[in-house]
mmCIF file of C-alpha atoms in Angstrom:
data_model
loop_
_atom_site.group_PDB
_atom_site.id
_atom_site.type_symbol
_atom_site.label_atom_id
_atom_site.label_comp_id
_atom_site.label_asym_id
_atom_site.label_seq_id
_atom_site.Cartn_x
_atom_site.Cartn_y
_atom_site.Cartn_z
ATOM 1 C CA MET A 12 17.335 -21.919 -21.539
ATOM 2 C CA THR A 13 15.304 -19.308 -19.597
ATOM 3 C CA GLU A 14 12.563 -21.057 -17.586
ATOM 4 C CA THR A 15 9.035 -19.556 -18.261
ATOM 5 C CA LEU A 16 6.780 -19.104 -15.402
ATOM 6 C CA SER A 17 2.989 -19.532 -15.558
ATOM 7 C CA VAL A 18 0.471 -16.974 -14.293
ATOM 8 C CA ARG A 19 -0.298 -19.587 -11.348
ATOM 9 C CA ALA A 20 3.420 -19.871 -10.666
ATOM 10 C CA LEU A 21 3.877 -16.024 -10.494
ATOM 11 C CA ASN A 22 0.678 -16.118 -8.089
ATOM 12 C CA ARG A 23 2.035 -18.525 -5.722
ATOM 13 C CA ALA A 24 5.518 -16.878 -5.547
ATOM 14 C CA THR A 25 4.027 -13.604 -4.746
ATOM 15 C CA LEU A 26 1.599 -14.767 -2.320
ATOM 16 C CA ALA A 27 4.260 -16.643 -0.490
ATOM 17 C CA ARG A 28 6.210 -13.368 -0.057
ATOM 18 C CA GLN A 29 3.060 -11.478 0.772
ATOM 19 C CA MET A 30 2.291 -13.920 3.717
ATOM 20 C CA LEU A 31 -0.866 -14.823 2.094
ATOM 21 C CA LEU A 32 -0.135 -18.560 1.872
ATOM 22 C CA ALA A 33 -0.161 -18.585 5.734
ATOM 23 C CA ARG A 34 -0.299 -16.274 8.439
ATOM 24 C CA GLU A 35 3.113 -15.659 9.972
ATOM 25 C CA PRO A 36 4.098 -15.007 13.712
ATOM 26 C CA ILE A 37 6.330 -12.025 13.064
ATOM 27 C CA PRO A 38 6.202 -8.501 14.577
ATOM 28 C CA VAL A 39 4.433 -5.881 12.912
ATOM 29 C CA SER A 40 7.379 -3.787 11.981
ATOM 30 C CA GLU A 41 9.052 -6.854 10.523
ATOM 31 C CA ALA A 42 6.060 -7.783 8.581
ATOM 32 C CA VAL A 43 5.674 -4.101 7.004
ATOM 33 C CA GLY A 44 9.539 -4.368 6.111
ATOM 34 C CA ARG A 45 9.125 -7.598 4.436
ATOM 35 C CA LEU A 46 6.040 -6.103 2.437
ATOM 36 C CA CYS A 47 8.195 -2.894 1.330
ATOM 37 C CA GLY A 48 5.329 -0.875 2.842
ATOM 38 C CA LEU A 49 1.573 -0.979 2.639
ATOM 39 C CA GLN A 50 -0.486 1.585 0.780
ATOM 40 C CA ALA A 51 -2.154 3.724 3.261
ATOM 41 C CA GLN A 52 -4.237 6.301 1.550
ATOM 42 C CA GLU A 53 -6.625 5.931 4.508
ATOM 43 C CA PRO A 54 -5.594 4.769 7.844
ATOM 44 C CA LYS A 55 -7.774 1.706 8.298
ATOM 45 C CA PRO A 56 -6.521 -0.533 5.357
ATOM 46 C CA PRO A 57 -3.332 -1.378 6.845
ATOM 47 C CA PHE A 58 -4.851 -2.770 9.828
ATOM 48 C CA LEU A 59 -6.745 -5.025 7.988
ATOM 49 C CA GLY A 60 -3.881 -6.034 5.605
ATOM 50 C CA LEU A 61 -1.864 -6.967 8.373
ATOM 51 C CA TRP A 62 -4.773 -8.904 9.993
ATOM 52 C CA THR A 63 -5.092 -11.097 7.039
ATOM 53 C CA ARG A 64 -1.148 -11.606 6.895
ATOM 54 C CA LEU A 65 -0.195 -12.057 10.596
ATOM 55 C CA GLU A 66 -0.787 -14.687 13.201
ATOM 56 C CA GLY A 67 -2.554 -13.158 16.338
ATOM 57 C CA PHE A 68 -2.416 -9.624 14.985
ATOM 58 C CA GLN A 69 -3.892 -7.060 17.344
ATOM 59 C CA ALA A 70 -4.786 -3.429 16.339
ATOM 60 C CA SER A 71 -2.575 -2.342 19.419
ATOM 61 C CA ASP A 72 0.490 -3.941 17.891
ATOM 62 C CA LEU A 73 0.251 -1.306 14.958
ATOM 63 C CA HIS A 74 -0.592 1.579 17.269
ATOM 64 C CA SER A 75 2.503 0.674 19.539
ATOM 65 C CA ALA A 76 4.729 0.483 16.188
ATOM 66 C CA LEU A 77 3.341 3.904 15.253
ATOM 67 C CA HIS A 78 3.721 5.571 18.518
ATOM 68 C CA ASP A 79 7.376 4.116 19.017
ATOM 69 C CA ARG A 80 8.153 5.587 15.698
ATOM 70 C CA ARG A 81 9.403 2.184 14.256
ATOM 71 C CA LEU A 82 6.681 2.707 11.429
ATOM 72 C CA VAL A 83 5.693 6.010 9.642
ATOM 73 C CA ARG A 84 2.827 7.032 7.569
ATOM 74 C CA ALA A 85 4.152 9.103 4.677
ATOM 75 C CA THR A 86 4.223 10.080 0.975
ATOM 76 C CA MET A 87 6.390 7.323 -0.826
ATOM 77 C CA MET A 88 5.674 5.138 -3.849
ATOM 78 C CA ARG A 89 3.603 6.461 -6.603
ATOM 79 C CA ALA A 90 3.427 9.775 -4.566
ATOM 80 C CA THR A 91 0.750 8.043 -2.374
ATOM 81 C CA LEU A 92 0.520 7.716 1.421
ATOM 82 C CA HIS A 93 2.380 4.322 2.536
ATOM 83 C CA LEU A 94 2.770 2.728 5.986
ATOM 84 C CA VAL A 95 6.732 2.043 5.856
ATOM 85 C CA THR A 96 9.211 1.173 8.683
ATOM 86 C CA SER A 97 11.131 4.151 9.802
ATOM 87 C CA ALA A 98 14.523 2.684 8.440
ATOM 88 C CA ASP A 99 12.895 2.151 4.863
ATOM 89 C CA TYR A 100 11.613 5.735 4.969
ATOM 90 C CA THR A 101 15.056 7.064 5.888
ATOM 91 C CA ALA A 102 16.695 4.697 3.236
ATOM 92 C CA PHE A 103 14.302 5.257 0.236
ATOM 93 C CA ARG A 104 12.690 8.615 0.652
ATOM 94 C CA THR A 105 15.512 10.226 -1.530
ATOM 95 C CA ALA A 106 15.026 7.715 -4.389
ATOM 96 C CA MET A 107 11.472 8.757 -4.600
ATOM 97 C CA GLN A 108 12.207 12.483 -5.196
ATOM 98 C CA PRO A 109 12.586 12.527 -9.016
ATOM 99 C CA MET A 110 9.070 11.060 -9.302
ATOM 100 C CA LEU A 111 7.745 13.498 -6.572
ATOM 101 C CA ASP A 112 9.417 16.345 -8.667
ATOM 102 C CA GLY A 113 7.559 15.261 -11.732
ATOM 103 C CA GLY A 114 4.323 14.990 -9.889
ATOM 104 C CA LEU A 115 4.344 19.006 -9.762
ATOM 105 C CA ARG A 116 3.505 19.065 -13.612
ATOM 106 C CA VAL A 117 -0.052 18.261 -12.803
ATOM 107 C CA LEU A 118 -0.328 21.756 -11.352
ATOM 108 C CA GLY A 119 -0.196 23.200 -14.923
ATOM 109 C CA ASP A 120 -1.183 26.785 -14.582
ATOM 110 C CA ARG A 121 -1.878 26.804 -11.089
ATOM 111 C CA ALA A 122 1.887 26.675 -10.563
ATOM 112 C CA LYS A 123 2.287 30.259 -11.655
ATOM 113 C CA GLY A 124 4.695 32.248 -9.470
ATOM 114 C CA LEU A 125 5.576 29.005 -7.410
ATOM 115 C CA GLU A 126 9.006 29.112 -6.364
ATOM 116 C CA LEU A 127 10.194 25.963 -4.658
ATOM 117 C CA GLU A 128 13.530 27.668 -3.462
ATOM 118 C CA LYS A 129 11.371 29.901 -1.270
ATOM 119 C CA VAL A 130 8.426 27.842 -0.543
ATOM 120 C CA VAL A 131 10.202 24.906 0.808
ATOM 121 C CA PRO A 132 12.363 26.755 3.349
ATOM 122 C CA ALA A 133 9.128 28.589 4.388
ATOM 123 C CA ALA A 134 7.046 25.521 5.030
ATOM 124 C CA ARG A 135 9.974 23.711 6.830
ATOM 125 C CA SER A 136 10.246 26.906 9.112
ATOM 126 C CA LEU A 137 6.423 26.647 9.810
ATOM 127 C CA LEU A 138 6.640 22.891 10.570
ATOM 128 C CA GLN A 139 9.584 23.139 12.979
ATOM 129 C CA ARG A 140 7.427 25.142 15.226
ATOM 130 C CA GLU A 141 4.645 22.500 15.565
ATOM 131 C CA PRO A 142 3.108 19.860 13.450
ATOM 132 C CA LEU A 143 0.109 21.301 11.239
ATOM 133 C CA THR A 144 -2.771 19.885 8.992
ATOM 134 C CA PHE A 145 -2.566 20.631 5.454
ATOM 135 C CA ASN A 146 -5.312 23.080 5.724
ATOM 136 C CA GLU A 147 -3.247 24.978 8.080
ATOM 137 C CA ILE A 148 -0.031 24.710 6.103
ATOM 138 C CA ARG A 149 -1.860 26.178 3.043
ATOM 139 C CA ALA A 150 -3.491 29.042 4.816
ATOM 140 C CA LEU A 151 -0.116 30.107 6.693
ATOM 141 C CA LEU A 152 1.909 29.800 3.338
ATOM 142 C CA GLN A 153 -0.701 31.917 1.460
ATOM 143 C CA GLN A 154 0.003 34.785 3.825
ATOM 144 C CA GLN A 155 3.509 34.681 2.793
ATOM 145 C CA PHE A 156 2.677 34.002 -0.902
ATOM 146 C CA PRO A 157 -0.322 35.734 -1.510
ATOM 147 C CA ASP A 158 -0.356 35.706 -5.468
ATOM 148 C CA VAL A 159 0.425 31.873 -5.653
ATOM 149 C CA ASN A 160 -2.466 29.320 -5.767
ATOM 150 C CA ASP A 161 -3.024 27.894 -2.286
ATOM 151 C CA ARG A 162 -3.523 24.234 -3.710
ATOM 152 C CA ALA A 163 -0.326 24.653 -5.558
ATOM 153 C CA LEU A 164 1.549 25.719 -2.199
ATOM 154 C CA GLY A 165 0.102 22.730 -0.426
ATOM 155 C CA TYR A 166 0.949 20.250 -3.150
ATOM 156 C CA ALA A 167 4.446 21.598 -3.372
ATOM 157 C CA VAL A 168 5.093 21.050 0.135
ATOM 158 C CA ARG A 169 3.508 17.437 0.153
ATOM 159 C CA LEU A 170 5.939 16.343 -2.628
ATOM 160 C CA CYS A 171 8.926 18.332 -1.910
ATOM 161 C CA VAL A 172 9.251 18.471 1.994
ATOM 162 C CA PRO A 173 10.012 15.084 3.606
ATOM 163 C CA LEU A 174 7.083 14.818 6.066
ATOM 164 C CA VAL A 175 5.470 12.217 8.256
ATOM 165 C CA MET A 176 1.843 11.964 9.760
ATOM 166 C CA VAL A 177 1.548 12.361 13.470
ATOM 167 C CA PRO A 178 -0.242 9.280 14.918
ATOM 168 C CA THR A 179 -2.993 9.629 17.481
ATOM 169 C CA GLU A 180 -5.186 7.552 19.828
ATOM 170 C CA ASP A 181 -8.038 7.229 17.188
ATOM 171 C CA ARG A 182 -9.156 3.790 16.467
ATOM 172 C CA TRP A 183 -7.299 3.422 13.285
ATOM 173 C CA GLY A 184 -4.192 5.444 14.308
ATOM 174 C CA PHE A 185 -4.924 8.743 12.511
ATOM 175 C CA PRO A 186 -7.781 11.113 12.522
ATOM 176 C CA ARG A 187 -9.689 12.064 9.411
ATOM 177 C CA THR A 188 -7.585 15.315 9.234
ATOM 178 C CA SER A 189 -4.074 14.441 10.366
ATOM 179 C CA ARG A 190 -1.188 16.601 11.435
ATOM 180 C CA PHE A 191 2.023 16.390 9.540
ATOM 181 C CA THR A 192 5.480 16.806 10.868
ATOM 182 C CA LEU A 193 9.212 17.053 9.526
ATOM 183 C CA ALA A 194 10.501 13.538 9.105
ATOM 184 C CA ASP A 195 13.911 14.814 10.478
ATOM 185 C CA SER A 196 12.382 15.935 13.525
ATOM 186 C CA TRP A 197 10.028 12.962 14.025
ATOM 187 C CA LEU A 198 12.861 10.455 13.344
ATOM 188 C CA ASP A 199 15.785 12.534 14.426
ATOM 189 C CA SER A 200 17.447 12.169 11.195
ATOM 190 C CA GLY A 201 16.435 13.031 7.542
ATOM 191 C CA PRO A 202 16.420 10.915 4.410
ATOM 192 C CA ASN A 203 19.708 9.419 3.308
ATOM 193 C CA ALA A 204 21.614 11.581 0.876
ATOM 194 C CA GLU A 205 22.030 8.663 -1.621
ATOM 195 C CA SER A 206 18.955 7.734 -3.493
ATOM 196 C CA ALA A 207 19.505 3.721 -3.138
ATOM 197 C CA VAL A 208 17.318 2.726 -6.085
ATOM 198 C CA ASP A 209 19.221 -0.558 -6.624
ATOM 199 C CA GLU A 210 18.613 -1.536 -3.200
ATOM 200 C CA LEU A 211 14.727 -0.547 -3.440
ATOM 201 C CA MET A 212 14.660 -2.861 -6.548
ATOM 202 C CA LEU A 213 16.063 -5.909 -4.341
ATOM 203 C CA ARG A 214 13.381 -5.147 -1.720
ATOM 204 C CA TYR A 215 10.557 -4.893 -4.410
ATOM 205 C CA LEU A 216 11.747 -8.271 -5.755
ATOM 206 C CA ALA A 217 11.751 -9.686 -2.230
ATOM 207 C CA ALA A 218 8.150 -8.621 -1.627
ATOM 208 C CA TYR A 219 6.575 -8.806 -5.125
ATOM 209 C CA GLY A 220 8.817 -10.770 -7.428
ATOM 210 C CA PRO A 221 9.438 -12.282 -9.867
ATOM 211 C CA ALA A 222 8.639 -9.123 -11.750
ATOM 212 C CA SER A 223 9.430 -7.141 -14.902
ATOM 213 C CA ALA A 224 11.125 -3.606 -15.127
ATOM 214 C CA ALA A 225 7.361 -2.443 -16.057
ATOM 215 C CA ASP A 226 6.001 -3.984 -12.884
ATOM 216 C CA ALA A 227 8.751 -2.318 -10.780
ATOM 217 C CA GLN A 228 7.988 1.120 -12.430
ATOM 218 C CA THR A 229 4.126 0.656 -11.834
ATOM 219 C CA TRP A 230 4.766 -0.081 -8.131
ATOM 220 C CA SER A 231 7.292 2.557 -7.434
ATOM 221 C CA GLY A 232 6.271 5.346 -10.055
ATOM 222 C CA LEU A 233 10.098 5.641 -10.834
ATOM 223 C CA SER A 234 11.226 5.615 -14.433
ATOM 224 C CA SER A 235 14.584 4.502 -13.599
ATOM 225 C CA THR A 236 13.682 0.824 -12.613
ATOM 226 C CA GLY A 237 14.709 -0.719 -15.879
ATOM 227 C CA GLU A 238 18.246 0.704 -15.527
ATOM 228 C CA ALA A 239 18.488 -0.466 -12.009
ATOM 229 C CA LEU A 240 17.458 -4.109 -12.609
ATOM 230 C CA GLU A 241 19.986 -4.205 -15.704
ATOM 231 C CA ARG A 242 22.699 -3.066 -13.266
ATOM 232 C CA LEU A 243 21.624 -5.699 -10.901
ATOM 233 C CA ARG A 244 21.286 -8.534 -13.530
ATOM 234 C CA PRO A 245 24.362 -10.277 -12.858
ATOM 235 C CA SER A 246 23.253 -10.982 -9.137
ATOM 236 C CA LEU A 247 19.854 -12.023 -10.114
ATOM 237 C CA ARG A 248 17.772 -14.904 -11.635
ATOM 238 C CA THR A 249 15.803 -14.142 -14.928
ATOM 239 C CA PHE A 250 12.819 -15.818 -16.222
ATOM 240 C CA THR A 251 10.179 -15.180 -18.813
ATOM 241 C CA ASP A 252 6.178 -14.988 -18.375
ATOM 242 C CA ASP A 253 3.890 -16.463 -20.786
ATOM 243 C CA LYS A 254 4.135 -13.569 -23.059
ATOM 244 C CA GLY A 255 7.949 -13.747 -23.395
ATOM 245 C CA ARG A 256 8.577 -10.654 -20.990
ATOM 246 C CA VAL A 257 11.918 -10.786 -19.036
ATOM 247 C CA LEU A 258 11.146 -11.065 -15.257
ATOM 248 C CA PHE A 259 13.778 -10.414 -12.575
ATOM 249 C CA ASP A 260 14.088 -12.417 -9.169
ATOM 250 C CA LEU A 261 16.389 -12.902 -6.292
ATOM 251 C CA PRO A 262 18.140 -16.142 -6.625
ATOM 252 C CA GLU A 263 16.914 -17.693 -3.145
ATOM 253 C CA ALA A 264 13.479 -16.183 -3.073
ATOM 254 C CA PRO A 265 10.646 -18.568 -2.562
ATOM 255 C CA ARG A 266 8.873 -19.904 -5.722
ATOM 256 C CA PRO A 267 6.259 -22.560 -4.511
ATOM 257 C CA ASP A 268 4.855 -25.235 -6.839
ATOM 258 C CA GLU A 269 1.778 -23.602 -8.481
ATOM 259 C CA ASP A 270 -0.439 -26.285 -6.978
ATOM 260 C CA VAL A 271 0.317 -25.350 -3.583
ATOM 261 C CA PRO A 272 -3.089 -24.494 -1.759
ATOM 262 C CA ALA A 273 -3.852 -20.843 -1.006
ATOM 263 C CA PRO A 274 -6.409 -20.131 1.622
ATOM 264 C CA ALA A 275 -9.298 -17.637 1.281
ATOM 265 C CA ARG A 276 -8.222 -14.298 2.264
ATOM 266 C CA PHE A 277 -9.745 -10.781 2.338
ATOM 267 C CA LEU A 278 -7.669 -7.711 1.247
ATOM 268 C CA PRO A 279 -8.566 -4.204 2.306
ATOM 269 C CA GLU A 280 -9.231 -1.233 -0.008
ATOM 270 C CA PHE A 281 -5.883 0.054 -1.745
ATOM 271 C CA ASP A 282 -3.995 -3.181 -0.952
ATOM 272 C CA SER A 283 -0.550 -2.843 -2.329
ATOM 273 C CA LEU A 284 -0.669 -6.425 -3.796
ATOM 274 C CA VAL A 285 -3.249 -5.533 -6.412
ATOM 275 C CA LEU A 286 -1.295 -2.422 -7.341
ATOM 276 C CA ALA A 287 2.231 -3.834 -7.551
ATOM 277 C CA HIS A 288 2.485 -4.881 -11.039
ATOM 278 C CA SER A 289 1.886 -3.595 -14.466
ATOM 279 C CA ASP A 290 0.651 -7.079 -15.516
ATOM 280 C CA ARG A 291 -1.721 -7.879 -12.725
ATOM 281 C CA ARG A 292 -2.968 -11.195 -13.921
ATOM 282 C CA ARG A 293 -1.091 -13.049 -11.211
ATOM 283 C CA VAL A 294 -3.589 -11.404 -8.771
ATOM 284 C CA ILE A 295 -6.829 -10.551 -10.872
ATOM 285 C CA ALA A 296 -7.928 -11.421 -14.382
ATOM 286 C CA ASP A 297 -7.650 -8.704 -17.035
ATOM 287 C CA ASP A 298 -11.559 -9.138 -17.661
ATOM 288 C CA HIS A 299 -12.102 -8.274 -13.739
ATOM 289 C CA ARG A 300 -9.588 -5.602 -13.381
ATOM 290 C CA PRO A 301 -12.100 -2.743 -14.408
ATOM 291 C CA MET A 302 -14.037 -3.513 -11.485
ATOM 292 C CA LEU A 303 -11.253 -2.930 -9.224
ATOM 293 C CA THR A 304 -11.265 0.844 -9.203
ATOM 294 C CA THR A 305 -14.231 3.278 -8.819
ATOM 295 C CA LYS A 306 -15.036 6.347 -10.745
ATOM 296 C CA ASN A 307 -13.317 8.447 -8.058
ATOM 297 C CA LEU A 308 -10.363 6.284 -8.107
ATOM 298 C CA ARG A 309 -10.831 4.400 -4.850
ATOM 299 C CA VAL A 310 -9.349 0.704 -5.070
ATOM 300 C CA ARG A 311 -11.799 -1.738 -3.885
ATOM 301 C CA ALA A 312 -11.461 -4.343 -1.173
ATOM 302 C CA VAL A 313 -11.049 -7.792 -2.953
ATOM 303 C CA PHE A 314 -11.308 -11.338 -1.545
ATOM 304 C CA LEU A 315 -8.939 -14.139 -2.780
ATOM 305 C CA TRP A 316 -9.943 -17.732 -3.467
ATOM 306 C CA ASP A 317 -7.375 -20.309 -4.752
ATOM 307 C CA GLY A 318 -4.927 -17.313 -4.696
ATOM 308 C CA PHE A 319 -6.770 -14.976 -7.164
ATOM 309 C CA ALA A 320 -9.145 -12.020 -6.675
ATOM 310 C CA ARG A 321 -12.616 -13.458 -7.202
ATOM 311 C CA GLY A 322 -14.837 -10.509 -6.114
ATOM 312 C CA ILE A 323 -15.185 -7.298 -3.932
ATOM 313 C CA TRP A 324 -16.543 -6.748 -0.600
ATOM 314 C CA GLU A 325 -17.668 -4.331 1.943
ATOM 315 C CA THR A 326 -18.803 -4.326 5.702
ATOM 316 C CA GLU A 327 -21.630 -2.452 7.479
ATOM 317 C CA TYR A 328 -22.310 -2.367 11.202
ATOM 318 C CA LYS A 329 -25.902 -1.569 12.424
ATOM 319 C CA ARG A 330 -27.637 -2.271 15.664
ATOM 320 C CA LYS A 331 -24.893 -4.481 17.037
ATOM 321 C CA VAL A 332 -25.024 -6.584 13.754
ATOM 322 C CA ALA A 333 -21.733 -6.638 11.719
ATOM 323 C CA THR A 334 -22.312 -7.706 7.982
ATOM 324 C CA LEU A 335 -19.850 -8.493 5.256
ATOM 325 C CA ARG A 336 -21.211 -8.491 1.848
ATOM 326 C CA MET A 337 -19.186 -10.324 -1.031
ATOM 327 C CA ARG A 338 -19.808 -9.345 -4.581
ATOM 328 C CA PRO A 339 -18.315 -12.112 -6.741
ATOM 329 C CA PHE A 340 -16.979 -11.663 -10.269
ATOM 330 C CA GLU A 341 -18.306 -14.840 -11.242
ATOM 331 C CA ALA A 342 -20.224 -17.624 -9.478
ATOM 332 C CA LEU A 343 -18.382 -19.369 -6.639
ATOM 333 C CA PRO A 344 -17.992 -23.070 -5.943
ATOM 334 C CA ARG A 345 -19.550 -24.266 -2.795
ATOM 335 C CA THR A 346 -16.306 -25.055 -1.075
ATOM 336 C CA ALA A 347 -15.097 -21.406 -1.986
ATOM 337 C CA VAL A 348 -18.179 -19.864 -0.220
ATOM 338 C CA LYS A 349 -17.749 -22.087 2.700
ATOM 339 C CA GLU A 350 -14.102 -21.069 3.266
ATOM 340 C CA LEU A 351 -14.672 -17.394 2.488
ATOM 341 C CA LYS A 352 -17.646 -17.260 5.062
ATOM 342 C CA ALA A 353 -15.495 -18.716 7.783
ATOM 343 C CA GLU A 354 -12.662 -16.118 6.975
ATOM 344 C CA GLY A 355 -15.322 -13.226 6.612
ATOM 345 C CA GLU A 356 -16.726 -14.132 9.990
ATOM 346 C CA ALA A 357 -13.203 -14.106 11.695
ATOM 347 C CA LEU A 358 -12.531 -10.647 10.058
ATOM 348 C CA LEU A 359 -15.837 -9.206 11.200
ATOM 349 C CA ARG A 360 -14.824 -10.380 14.855
ATOM 350 C CA PHE A 361 -11.623 -8.292 14.379
ATOM 351 C CA LEU A 362 -13.389 -5.289 12.870
ATOM 352 C CA GLU A 363 -16.485 -5.157 15.326
ATOM 353 C CA PRO A 364 -15.490 -6.819 18.537
ATOM 354 C CA ASP A 365 -18.679 -5.627 20.284
ATOM 355 C CA ALA A 366 -20.853 -7.125 17.654
ATOM 356 C CA LYS A 367 -23.740 -9.517 19.000
ATOM 357 C CA GLU A 368 -23.956 -11.143 15.446
ATOM 358 C CA ALA A 369 -21.581 -11.490 12.500
ATOM 359 C CA VAL A 370 -23.104 -12.107 9.153
ATOM 360 C CA VAL A 371 -21.480 -13.029 5.810
ATOM 361 C CA THR A 372 -23.545 -12.781 2.631
ATOM 362 C CA VAL A 373 -22.782 -13.566 -0.923
ATOM 363 C CA GLU A 374 -24.625 -11.423 -3.698
ATOM 364 C CA GLU A 375 -25.710 -13.239 -6.498
#
């Protein structure tokens, strides 16, 4: 008989793999590999996401890994920017291409006259000369293709040319307007020819399992996840959730007892944990999920207590005072407030090391 896993059991299993039950003393590149990437729509969140997961993490650790080219920031899952290991980018970028090709449909009428067989080589030629921002790429391509919408040209390059962002000495690794370069130039080799979807699914389960085919599709953006998991089924363990859905997992992956303590933790904006499943109750209650995303589709930073998202948070730095404000979804127990304040103060010391005072508040 197939074992049924409760929401709490799924929570603890996922937190164990996400290094959120205890900080782990491992190198940055190894951590990013274990997480199968960190969403990086903006440059700052991965620094916070690694601080909350790694023992003794320093911002310089991530800077070094970016400049040594062990890690890259590039378009990957769900056609969004992610921080991934160079090895994973090479292994899995080709698997993303069908989803990225499908993303061109959003252009609609703006794609009129867009011929990828001409635009892609033209863009590669431009980027072989030097790294460019997307404003520069669009302007240069517009000179060659004056009758094509400039945004369509840029979007096509973003999705159809394997690119990575060039790191700088900026505090969070990249300036607001970053330059891009060809992945094969930066890494001395292009993406592997094979799509490796099956291997990607194994890595997803290692980082986010147990999970359903719908969960895997939500995380990756790929429509082929169900077929891949069915191919892998003989080598996997299967469970059901409280709604009877089939969950896949690696046989030896950690599945701690659901009563294992989970410490207070702060997740940054866009953290992959809150975006990695179709059914997100293992992290955030359905009633609270609408508060996770802003009207302009920013994914808010959340804090965890007893393993689950209990509210959102933000920081402010004025006159040498660093402030972290928590906005709980519901009233918090005193124990939770005490633990979260201690963790929040530590986070502020990381974020604003020059602050003379660190203040953590809880809004009613």
